[in-house]
Amino acid sequence: MSNRYVIILAAGKGTRMKSKLYKVLHPVAGRAMVDHVLTQVEKLDPTIVETVIGSGAEKVRELLGDRTKYALQKEQLGTAHAVLQTEDVLAGKEGTTLIINGDCPLFTAETFEKLFAYHEEQNAAVTILTAHADNPFGYGRMVRDSDGNVVKIVEQKDASETEKKIQEINTGVFCFDNELLFSNLHNVNNDNAQGEYYLPDLISMLKDQGKKVAAYQMADLSESMGVNDRVALSHAEKLMQTRINEAHMRDGVTIIDPDNTYIDVDVKIGNDTIIEPNTKIFGKTTIGSDCLIGSGSRLEDATIEDNVKIISSTVESAVMHTGSDLGPNSHLRPKAEIGKDVHVGNFCEIKNAKIGDRTKVGHLTYVGDATLGSDINVGCGVVFVNYDGVKKWHSNIGDHSFIGSNSNIIAPVEMEDHSFIAAGSTITSDIPKHAMAIARQRQTNKEDFWNRLPLSKSEDWK
């Protein structure tokens, strides 16, 4: 196998996106389009990958780092001109070069590998990646002779009525003999309406030189979809979601309604987990086996171990250990860690806090900047008051403690093992082991208070 090189064209401005974000950085299923392309390319283990960048160059460098070399196209003067910017690195090298656009996030490494293999098998100067289109309108058509040899690529506007009926189309991806590519690039002219240098012009140039021009037809046209506007971005997202969801289902995950389940490409899910409809799972989330992710839940960069149940809740940059459950309508914020068999019920918020095994936080409670031990009962309406207007303070709650309902814990507080807080207390001091803290005024009953009210004189209220 000869050396393999890859050029990713990512210099276009993407004005049709009408966005402040550089086009190839728009995400599809949680990963920038150009990152999708590079990720698939990396699976081929190419000798050199070079990305041609233009507008937004620094942001692309920041995203992709040292995974690729870079060439800067200062002016966008067409695809041939873009490839020419890699000349210093690639010219004169023996091998095969794959050229692909950075706004085509659906291509797979498998397709690239088949294209490389076919090109090398045919010993061609250039191989064009093609596909069958049921409706080829707008695409360049592949014109072949009676023996199946490529004659030319004809664009829609230039096609005859017979050529318009051709359903094999050009996807815009090419494999070139690298030495022939660079020895001919300088001969491409810009004698066209746009005044740009086009890569497909090399096809006829090489054919005129008697070189072999081949075409490999891929199985799935949808892989070749390029994204130029928000409508196409949405189509790409839908296709990628279908691919992701099907892969999870084949790996043993139950997705009740795949059309209404949104899972990013880097998410990992164990078998026998059930995902209910209207669930969104983003980022680097990892979910174990035998979990239930209930309808309306949103997970982002979450770590969910086995046998966890989440009902209509949000988990972001937080950890739930084996056997824990959450919700409905609760929120784990960053740096929340929920221990084994912990119950966090409805309308609770946990932030930068660790909750020990088997502790119960039933409902209407805020736990922020705290460490709770194991086997604690936290009553309804408890608030960890962690912010003094300038600084966040931390509280520690010992094992087997009991916090009564509607209590406020004014941090910092140290509550030792087996201690108690009476319901309705506002706690400002530490609580020793086995003690019960009561911080509320003693109840006073005002006898005959009713008689003081104007209502007591009304016949309607007696």
Short mmCIF file of C-alpha atoms in Angstrom, two decimals:
data_model
loop_
_atom_site.label_atom_id
_atom_site.label_comp_id
_atom_site.label_asym_id
_atom_site.label_seq_id
_atom_site.Cartn_x
_atom_site.Cartn_y
_atom_site.Cartn_z
CA MET A 1 0.00 0.00 0.00
CA SER A 2 1.37 3.41 -0.99
CA ASN A 3 1.56 6.44 1.26
CA ARG A 4 -1.81 8.02 1.88
CA TYR A 5 -2.34 11.75 2.31
CA VAL A 6 -5.51 13.68 3.10
CA ILE A 7 -6.39 17.30 2.37
CA ILE A 8 -9.44 18.72 4.16
CA LEU A 9 -10.80 21.87 2.55
CA ALA A 10 -12.08 24.12 5.33
CA ALA A 11 -11.39 27.68 4.19
CA GLY A 12 -14.82 28.78 2.92
CA LYS A 13 -16.58 31.60 4.76
CA GLY A 14 -20.00 29.94 4.75
CA THR A 15 -21.94 33.17 4.23
CA ARG A 16 -25.20 31.27 3.65
CA MET A 17 -25.10 30.08 7.27
CA LYS A 18 -25.65 33.73 8.30
CA SER A 19 -23.67 33.09 11.45
CA LYS A 20 -20.85 34.54 13.51
CA LEU A 21 -19.56 30.98 13.84
CA TYR A 22 -17.22 29.75 11.12
CA LYS A 23 -19.14 27.27 8.94
CA VAL A 24 -17.13 24.08 9.51
CA LEU A 25 -17.31 24.67 13.28
CA HIS A 26 -21.09 24.35 13.39
CA PRO A 27 -21.86 21.20 15.40
CA VAL A 28 -23.69 18.10 14.22
CA ALA A 29 -24.63 15.75 17.08
CA GLY A 30 -22.22 17.47 19.42
CA ARG A 31 -19.14 17.59 17.21
CA ALA A 32 -18.03 20.29 14.77
CA MET A 33 -18.43 19.29 11.11
CA VAL A 34 -14.71 19.50 10.38
CA ASP A 35 -14.01 17.41 13.49
CA HIS A 36 -16.38 14.71 12.18
CA VAL A 37 -14.40 14.62 8.93
CA LEU A 38 -11.02 14.52 10.68
CA THR A 39 -12.18 11.84 13.12
CA GLN A 40 -13.14 9.52 10.25
CA VAL A 41 -9.94 10.34 8.36
CA GLU A 42 -7.82 9.48 11.42
CA LYS A 43 -9.19 5.92 11.37
CA LEU A 44 -7.32 5.43 8.07
CA ASP A 45 -3.99 6.22 9.75
CA PRO A 46 -2.84 8.46 6.86
CA THR A 47 0.79 9.55 6.48
CA ILE A 48 -0.09 13.26 6.47
CA VAL A 49 -3.35 15.16 7.04
CA GLU A 50 -3.39 18.83 6.08
CA THR A 51 -6.37 21.12 6.63
CA VAL A 52 -6.74 24.22 4.46
CA ILE A 53 -8.07 27.05 6.59
CA GLY A 54 -9.12 30.63 5.86
CA SER A 55 -11.75 32.62 7.71
CA GLY A 56 -11.81 31.72 11.38
CA ALA A 57 -8.46 29.93 11.02
CA GLU A 58 -7.43 30.32 14.65
CA LYS A 59 -10.67 28.83 15.95
CA VAL A 60 -10.18 25.77 13.74
CA ARG A 61 -6.61 25.40 15.00
CA GLU A 62 -7.85 25.73 18.56
CA LEU A 63 -10.39 22.95 18.02
CA LEU A 64 -8.29 20.46 16.06
CA GLY A 65 -4.92 21.17 17.69
CA ASP A 66 -1.99 19.08 16.48
CA ARG A 67 -4.15 16.34 14.98
CA THR A 68 -3.52 17.87 11.52
CA LYS A 69 -1.12 20.15 9.69
CA TYR A 70 -2.50 23.46 8.41
CA ALA A 71 -2.26 25.54 5.24
CA LEU A 72 -3.69 29.06 5.05
CA GLN A 73 -5.72 30.16 2.03
CA LYS A 74 -5.74 33.93 2.46
CA GLU A 75 -8.11 34.49 -0.47
CA GLN A 76 -10.86 32.04 -1.36
CA LEU A 77 -10.14 31.55 -5.06
CA GLY A 78 -11.59 28.09 -5.58
CA THR A 79 -10.91 24.48 -4.67
CA ALA A 80 -7.85 24.01 -6.89
CA HIS A 81 -6.32 27.15 -5.39
CA ALA A 82 -7.08 25.79 -1.89
CA VAL A 83 -5.29 22.49 -2.62
CA LEU A 84 -2.34 24.43 -4.03
CA GLN A 85 -1.76 25.95 -0.57
CA THR A 86 -0.57 22.52 0.63
CA GLU A 87 2.16 22.40 -2.00
CA ASP A 88 5.04 23.11 0.41
CA VAL A 89 4.22 20.00 2.45
CA LEU A 90 2.87 17.54 -0.14
CA ALA A 91 4.32 18.35 -3.58
CA GLY A 92 6.67 15.72 -4.99
CA LYS A 93 5.69 12.99 -2.55
CA GLU A 94 4.82 9.57 -3.91
CA GLY A 95 1.42 8.24 -2.88
CA THR A 96 -2.32 8.87 -3.02
CA THR A 97 -4.13 11.98 -1.82
CA LEU A 98 -7.76 12.10 -0.69
CA ILE A 99 -9.41 15.53 -0.99
CA ILE A 100 -12.60 16.18 0.95
CA ASN A 101 -14.58 19.20 2.09
CA GLY A 102 -14.74 20.02 5.79
CA ASP A 103 -18.49 20.65 5.67
CA CYS A 104 -19.42 17.01 4.90
CA PRO A 105 -19.86 15.52 8.38
CA LEU A 106 -21.60 12.28 7.37
CA PHE A 107 -18.78 10.53 5.50
CA THR A 108 -17.43 7.38 7.14
CA ALA A 109 -13.94 5.92 7.30
CA GLU A 110 -15.32 2.80 5.63
CA THR A 111 -16.26 4.78 2.52
CA PHE A 112 -12.87 6.52 2.43
CA GLU A 113 -11.10 3.17 2.75
CA LYS A 114 -13.10 1.69 -0.14
CA LEU A 115 -12.29 4.72 -2.29
CA PHE A 116 -8.55 4.43 -1.57
CA ALA A 117 -8.59 0.70 -2.27
CA TYR A 118 -10.45 1.10 -5.56
CA HIS A 119 -8.15 3.91 -6.70
CA GLU A 120 -5.04 1.83 -5.98
CA GLU A 121 -6.57 -1.27 -7.59
CA GLN A 122 -7.36 0.70 -10.76
CA ASN A 123 -3.91 2.31 -10.79
CA ALA A 124 -5.73 5.53 -11.72
CA ALA A 125 -4.45 9.08 -11.88
CA VAL A 126 -7.64 10.23 -10.23
CA THR A 127 -10.71 8.46 -8.87
CA ILE A 128 -13.95 10.37 -8.37
CA LEU A 129 -16.27 9.34 -5.56
CA THR A 130 -19.78 9.09 -6.98
CA ALA A 131 -23.22 8.05 -5.78
CA HIS A 132 -26.62 7.11 -7.19
CA ALA A 133 -29.24 9.86 -6.81
CA ASP A 134 -32.94 9.17 -7.36
CA ASN A 135 -33.29 12.89 -8.06
CA PRO A 136 -29.95 14.10 -9.49
CA PHE A 137 -31.09 17.69 -10.11
CA GLY A 138 -28.36 20.18 -9.25
CA TYR A 139 -25.53 17.66 -9.14
CA GLY A 140 -22.70 17.18 -11.63
CA ARG A 141 -23.42 14.04 -13.72
CA MET A 142 -20.88 11.30 -14.38
CA VAL A 143 -20.76 10.61 -18.11
CA ARG A 144 -19.33 7.19 -18.99
CA ASP A 145 -18.74 5.44 -22.31
CA SER A 146 -20.21 2.08 -23.32
CA ASP A 147 -17.39 0.26 -21.50
CA GLY A 148 -18.07 2.12 -18.26
CA ASN A 149 -15.03 4.39 -18.51
CA VAL A 150 -15.39 7.95 -17.26
CA VAL A 151 -15.69 10.47 -20.06
CA LYS A 152 -16.37 13.66 -18.11
CA ILE A 153 -18.30 15.37 -15.35
CA VAL A 154 -21.02 17.63 -16.68
CA GLU A 155 -22.71 20.22 -14.49
CA GLN A 156 -26.50 20.63 -14.39
CA LYS A 157 -26.49 23.90 -16.33
CA ASP A 158 -24.31 22.43 -19.09
CA ALA A 159 -25.98 19.01 -19.36
CA SER A 160 -27.95 17.89 -22.41
CA GLU A 161 -31.40 16.38 -21.97
CA THR A 162 -29.88 12.90 -22.20
CA GLU A 163 -27.15 13.75 -19.67
CA LYS A 164 -29.69 15.18 -17.23
CA LYS A 165 -31.23 11.71 -16.99
CA ILE A 166 -27.97 10.26 -15.65
CA GLN A 167 -28.38 9.35 -11.96
CA GLU A 168 -24.73 8.82 -11.05
CA ILE A 169 -23.52 12.09 -9.55
CA ASN A 170 -20.21 13.60 -8.43
CA THR A 171 -19.89 13.92 -4.62
CA GLY A 172 -16.96 16.34 -4.77
CA VAL A 173 -14.51 13.88 -3.18
CA PHE A 174 -11.42 12.77 -5.11
CA CYS A 175 -8.42 10.47 -4.82
CA PHE A 176 -5.40 11.69 -6.82
CA ASP A 177 -1.99 10.33 -7.60
CA ASN A 178 -0.20 12.90 -5.47
CA GLU A 179 2.66 13.64 -7.88
CA LEU A 180 0.29 14.10 -10.83
CA LEU A 181 -1.97 16.30 -8.69
CA PHE A 182 0.69 18.84 -7.87
CA SER A 183 2.45 18.73 -11.26
CA ASN A 184 -0.84 19.80 -12.88
CA LEU A 185 -2.35 22.21 -10.34
CA HIS A 186 -0.49 25.24 -11.67
CA ASN A 187 -2.04 24.65 -15.11
CA VAL A 188 -5.62 25.08 -13.87
CA ASN A 189 -7.00 28.44 -15.03
CA ASN A 190 -9.83 30.61 -13.75
CA ASP A 191 -11.55 31.18 -17.07
CA ASN A 192 -15.09 30.91 -15.69
CA ALA A 193 -17.91 33.12 -14.50
CA GLN A 194 -16.69 33.13 -10.89
CA GLY A 195 -13.04 33.71 -11.76
CA GLU A 196 -12.00 30.80 -9.52
CA TYR A 197 -9.70 27.79 -9.89
CA TYR A 198 -11.72 24.56 -9.79
CA LEU A 199 -10.37 21.15 -8.86
CA PRO A 200 -12.65 19.19 -11.27
CA ASP A 201 -10.84 20.93 -14.17
CA LEU A 202 -7.98 18.54 -13.45
CA ILE A 203 -10.15 15.63 -14.59
CA SER A 204 -10.23 16.64 -18.25
CA MET A 205 -6.61 17.76 -18.03
CA LEU A 206 -5.43 14.35 -16.89
CA LYS A 207 -7.67 12.58 -19.41
CA ASP A 208 -6.17 14.65 -22.22
CA GLN A 209 -2.76 13.46 -21.05
CA GLY A 210 -3.90 9.86 -21.49
CA LYS A 211 -4.04 9.21 -17.76
CA LYS A 212 -6.65 6.90 -16.30
CA VAL A 213 -9.70 8.55 -14.75
CA ALA A 214 -11.80 6.22 -12.59
CA ALA A 215 -14.99 6.58 -10.55
CA TYR A 216 -16.09 4.63 -7.49
CA GLN A 217 -19.82 4.63 -6.69
CA MET A 218 -20.53 4.62 -2.96
CA ALA A 219 -23.53 2.82 -1.49
CA ASP A 220 -25.25 5.69 0.34
CA LEU A 221 -25.75 9.12 -1.20
CA SER A 222 -26.67 10.67 2.15
CA GLU A 223 -23.07 10.33 3.36
CA SER A 224 -21.96 12.90 0.81
CA MET A 225 -24.30 15.63 2.02
CA GLY A 226 -22.57 18.99 2.32
CA VAL A 227 -23.85 21.69 4.67
CA ASN A 228 -24.15 25.22 3.30
CA ASP A 229 -27.07 26.64 5.28
CA ARG A 230 -29.16 26.02 8.39
CA VAL A 231 -31.67 23.87 6.51
CA ALA A 232 -28.92 21.48 5.39
CA LEU A 233 -27.46 21.58 8.91
CA SER A 234 -30.77 20.36 10.29
CA HIS A 235 -30.94 17.55 7.69
CA ALA A 236 -27.40 16.49 8.57
CA GLU A 237 -28.30 16.46 12.27
CA LYS A 238 -31.31 14.24 11.58
CA LEU A 239 -29.29 11.78 9.51
CA MET A 240 -26.54 11.65 12.13
CA GLN A 241 -29.08 11.12 14.91
CA THR A 242 -30.59 8.20 13.01
CA ARG A 243 -27.14 6.67 12.60
CA ILE A 244 -26.24 7.17 16.29
CA ASN A 245 -29.55 5.85 17.63
CA GLU A 246 -29.48 2.79 15.40
CA ALA A 247 -25.93 1.98 16.57
CA HIS A 248 -27.00 2.17 20.23
CA MET A 249 -30.06 0.01 19.61
CA ARG A 250 -27.96 -2.63 17.86
CA ASP A 251 -25.67 -2.58 20.90
CA GLY A 252 -28.55 -3.46 23.22
CA VAL A 253 -30.03 -0.09 24.23
CA THR A 254 -33.81 0.33 24.13
CA ILE A 255 -34.79 3.67 22.59
CA ILE A 256 -38.57 3.93 22.74
CA ASP A 257 -38.93 6.68 20.13
CA PRO A 258 -35.72 7.23 18.11
CA ASP A 259 -37.23 10.14 16.16
CA ASN A 260 -37.59 12.10 19.39
CA THR A 261 -34.38 11.10 21.15
CA TYR A 262 -31.23 13.20 20.72
CA ILE A 263 -27.86 11.63 21.52
CA ASP A 264 -24.48 13.19 20.78
CA VAL A 265 -21.88 11.20 18.90
CA ASP A 266 -19.48 10.76 21.85
CA VAL A 267 -22.11 9.42 24.28
CA LYS A 268 -21.62 5.87 25.57
CA ILE A 269 -24.57 3.76 26.81
CA GLY A 270 -24.57 0.27 28.32
CA ASN A 271 -26.90 -2.54 27.29
CA ASP A 272 -30.41 -3.01 28.70
CA THR A 273 -30.71 0.70 29.41
CA ILE A 274 -34.03 2.26 28.41
CA ILE A 275 -34.23 5.74 26.91
CA GLU A 276 -37.70 7.27 26.89
CA PRO A 277 -38.90 9.89 24.34
CA ASN A 278 -37.92 13.58 24.39
CA THR A 279 -34.59 12.81 26.03
CA LYS A 280 -31.44 14.78 25.17
CA ILE A 281 -28.00 13.35 25.97
CA PHE A 282 -25.05 15.59 25.16
CA GLY A 283 -21.27 15.83 25.33
CA LYS A 284 -19.10 13.14 26.90
CA THR A 285 -21.94 11.52 28.83
CA THR A 286 -21.46 7.89 29.87
CA ILE A 287 -24.45 5.78 30.95
CA GLY A 288 -24.13 2.28 32.40
CA SER A 289 -26.31 -0.80 31.96
CA ASP A 290 -29.87 -1.36 33.21
CA CYS A 291 -30.63 2.34 33.61
CA LEU A 292 -33.84 4.22 32.91
CA ILE A 293 -33.55 7.70 31.45
CA GLY A 294 -37.07 9.06 31.65
CA SER A 295 -38.97 11.26 29.26
CA GLY A 296 -37.93 14.91 29.23
CA SER A 297 -34.51 14.35 30.82
CA ARG A 298 -31.41 16.27 29.75
CA LEU A 299 -27.90 14.93 30.40
CA GLU A 300 -24.67 16.73 29.53
CA ASP A 301 -21.15 15.50 30.33
CA ALA A 302 -22.73 13.24 32.95
CA THR A 303 -21.38 10.00 34.38
CA ILE A 304 -24.21 7.57 35.13
CA GLU A 305 -23.35 4.15 36.57
CA ASP A 306 -25.45 0.95 36.39
CA ASN A 307 -29.05 0.64 37.61
CA VAL A 308 -29.66 4.36 37.83
CA LYS A 309 -33.10 5.88 37.34
CA ILE A 310 -33.56 9.47 36.14
CA ILE A 311 -37.07 10.85 35.67
CA SER A 312 -37.66 14.16 33.85
CA SER A 313 -34.54 15.75 35.28
CA THR A 314 -31.32 17.54 34.28
CA VAL A 315 -27.81 16.25 34.98
CA GLU A 316 -24.83 18.37 33.93
CA SER A 317 -21.18 17.55 34.67
CA ALA A 318 -22.28 15.39 37.60
CA VAL A 319 -21.91 11.77 38.73
CA MET A 320 -24.59 9.28 39.78
CA HIS A 321 -23.32 6.05 41.29
CA THR A 322 -24.90 2.59 41.02
CA GLY A 323 -28.50 2.23 42.14
CA SER A 324 -29.20 5.92 42.70
CA ASP A 325 -32.30 7.69 41.43
CA LEU A 326 -33.27 11.26 40.59
CA GLY A 327 -36.46 13.18 39.98
CA PRO A 328 -38.90 14.00 38.68
CA ASN A 329 -38.02 17.64 37.98
CA SER A 330 -34.67 17.83 39.76
CA HIS A 331 -31.33 19.29 38.74
CA LEU A 332 -27.80 18.01 39.32
CA ARG A 333 -25.43 20.88 38.58
CA PRO A 334 -21.66 20.66 38.00
CA LYS A 335 -19.59 18.75 40.56
CA ALA A 336 -22.55 17.02 42.13
CA GLU A 337 -21.75 13.43 43.10
CA ILE A 338 -24.60 11.14 44.12
CA GLY A 339 -23.57 7.98 46.00
CA LYS A 340 -24.83 4.41 45.70
CA ASP A 341 -28.55 3.86 46.31
CA VAL A 342 -29.10 7.56 47.03
CA HIS A 343 -32.59 8.94 46.48
CA VAL A 344 -32.92 12.52 45.24
CA GLY A 345 -36.61 13.19 44.74
CA ASN A 346 -38.63 15.89 43.05
CA PHE A 347 -37.75 19.58 42.79
CA CYS A 348 -34.26 19.25 44.29
CA GLU A 349 -31.07 20.99 43.21
CA ILE A 350 -27.57 19.67 44.01
CA LYS A 351 -24.45 21.68 43.17
CA ASN A 352 -20.77 21.07 44.02
CA ALA A 353 -21.84 18.59 46.67
CA LYS A 354 -21.16 14.95 47.48
CA ILE A 355 -23.98 12.83 48.86
CA GLY A 356 -23.00 9.56 50.56
CA ASP A 357 -24.48 6.13 50.00
CA ARG A 358 -28.14 5.49 50.86
CA THR A 359 -28.84 9.11 51.86
CA LYS A 360 -32.31 10.41 51.02
CA VAL A 361 -33.02 13.94 49.77
CA GLY A 362 -36.73 13.70 49.15
CA HIS A 363 -38.10 16.95 47.82
CA LEU A 364 -37.91 20.74 47.49
CA THR A 365 -34.32 20.92 48.74
CA TYR A 366 -31.15 22.77 47.72
CA VAL A 367 -27.76 21.24 48.57
CA GLY A 368 -24.83 23.41 47.51
CA ASP A 369 -21.16 23.28 48.53
CA ALA A 370 -21.62 20.43 51.00
CA THR A 371 -20.46 16.93 51.82
CA LEU A 372 -23.17 14.63 53.14
CA GLY A 373 -22.28 11.27 54.61
CA SER A 374 -24.18 8.01 54.31
CA ASP A 375 -27.65 7.04 55.58
CA ILE A 376 -28.80 10.61 56.17
CA ASN A 377 -32.40 11.76 55.94
CA VAL A 378 -32.85 15.28 54.55
CA GLY A 379 -36.38 16.57 55.08
CA CYS A 380 -38.54 18.59 52.74
CA GLY A 381 -37.62 22.20 52.01
CA VAL A 382 -34.07 22.13 53.41
CA VAL A 383 -31.70 24.82 52.14
CA PHE A 384 -27.91 24.79 52.44
CA VAL A 385 -27.25 28.53 52.57
CA ASN A 386 -23.77 28.56 51.06
CA TYR A 387 -23.22 32.12 49.78
CA ASP A 388 -22.62 35.21 51.89
CA GLY A 389 -22.65 37.62 48.96
CA VAL A 390 -18.89 37.38 48.41
CA LYS A 391 -17.75 33.81 48.98
CA LYS A 392 -19.14 30.27 48.86
CA TRP A 393 -18.84 28.28 52.13
CA HIS A 394 -18.84 24.51 52.68
CA SER A 395 -20.76 22.37 55.18
CA ASN A 396 -20.13 18.78 56.28
CA ILE A 397 -22.93 16.50 57.47
CA GLY A 398 -22.00 13.28 59.30
CA ASP A 399 -23.32 9.75 58.73
CA HIS A 400 -26.75 8.72 60.05
CA SER A 401 -27.79 12.31 60.68
CA PHE A 402 -31.31 13.68 60.42
CA ILE A 403 -32.20 17.12 59.03
CA GLY A 404 -35.76 18.16 59.74
CA SER A 405 -37.99 19.78 57.14
CA ASN A 406 -37.79 23.49 56.34
CA SER A 407 -34.36 23.90 57.94
CA ASN A 408 -31.71 26.38 56.82
CA ILE A 409 -28.03 25.46 57.28
CA ILE A 410 -25.96 28.65 57.18
CA ALA A 411 -22.52 27.50 55.99
CA PRO A 412 -19.96 26.73 57.18
CA VAL A 413 -21.44 24.13 59.53
CA GLU A 414 -19.95 20.88 60.85
CA MET A 415 -22.67 18.38 61.79
CA GLU A 416 -21.21 15.22 63.34
CA ASP A 417 -22.44 11.63 62.99
CA HIS A 418 -25.80 10.64 64.49
CA SER A 419 -26.88 14.22 65.12
CA PHE A 420 -30.23 15.92 64.50
CA ILE A 421 -31.73 19.21 63.35
CA ALA A 422 -35.27 19.96 64.45
CA ALA A 423 -37.72 20.96 61.72
CA GLY A 424 -37.91 24.67 61.00
CA SER A 425 -34.47 25.48 62.43
CA THR A 426 -31.93 27.95 61.11
CA ILE A 427 -28.53 26.50 61.97
CA THR A 428 -25.45 28.73 62.27
CA SER A 429 -23.21 26.69 64.59
CA ASP A 430 -21.63 23.24 64.60
CA ILE A 431 -23.59 20.29 66.02
CA PRO A 432 -21.79 17.64 68.12
CA LYS A 433 -22.36 13.89 67.87
CA HIS A 434 -25.72 12.60 69.17
CA ALA A 435 -26.98 16.19 69.77
CA MET A 436 -30.19 17.71 68.45
CA ALA A 437 -30.06 21.34 67.36
CA ILE A 438 -33.16 23.49 67.70
CA ALA A 439 -32.87 27.00 66.35
CA ARG A 440 -36.34 28.52 66.44
CA GLN A 441 -38.37 30.63 68.86
CA ARG A 442 -40.47 28.68 71.38
CA GLN A 443 -44.12 28.51 70.29
CA THR A 444 -46.52 30.95 71.97
CA ASN A 445 -50.30 30.64 71.62
CA LYS A 446 -52.30 33.89 71.85
CA GLU A 447 -55.63 32.92 73.40
CA ASP A 448 -58.84 34.41 71.91
CA PHE A 449 -56.88 36.11 69.11
CA TRP A 450 -59.91 35.61 66.85
CA ASN A 451 -61.88 38.13 68.84
CA ARG A 452 -59.41 40.88 67.94
CA LEU A 453 -60.14 40.55 64.23
CA PRO A 454 -62.80 42.65 62.44
CA LEU A 455 -64.04 39.44 60.83
CA SER A 456 -65.11 38.15 64.23
CA LYS A 457 -67.89 40.80 64.25
CA SER A 458 -69.34 39.63 60.95
CA GLU A 459 -72.36 37.37 60.98
CA ASP A 460 -70.99 35.56 57.91
CA TRP A 461 -67.85 34.38 59.76
CA LYS A 462 -69.24 33.38 63.14
#
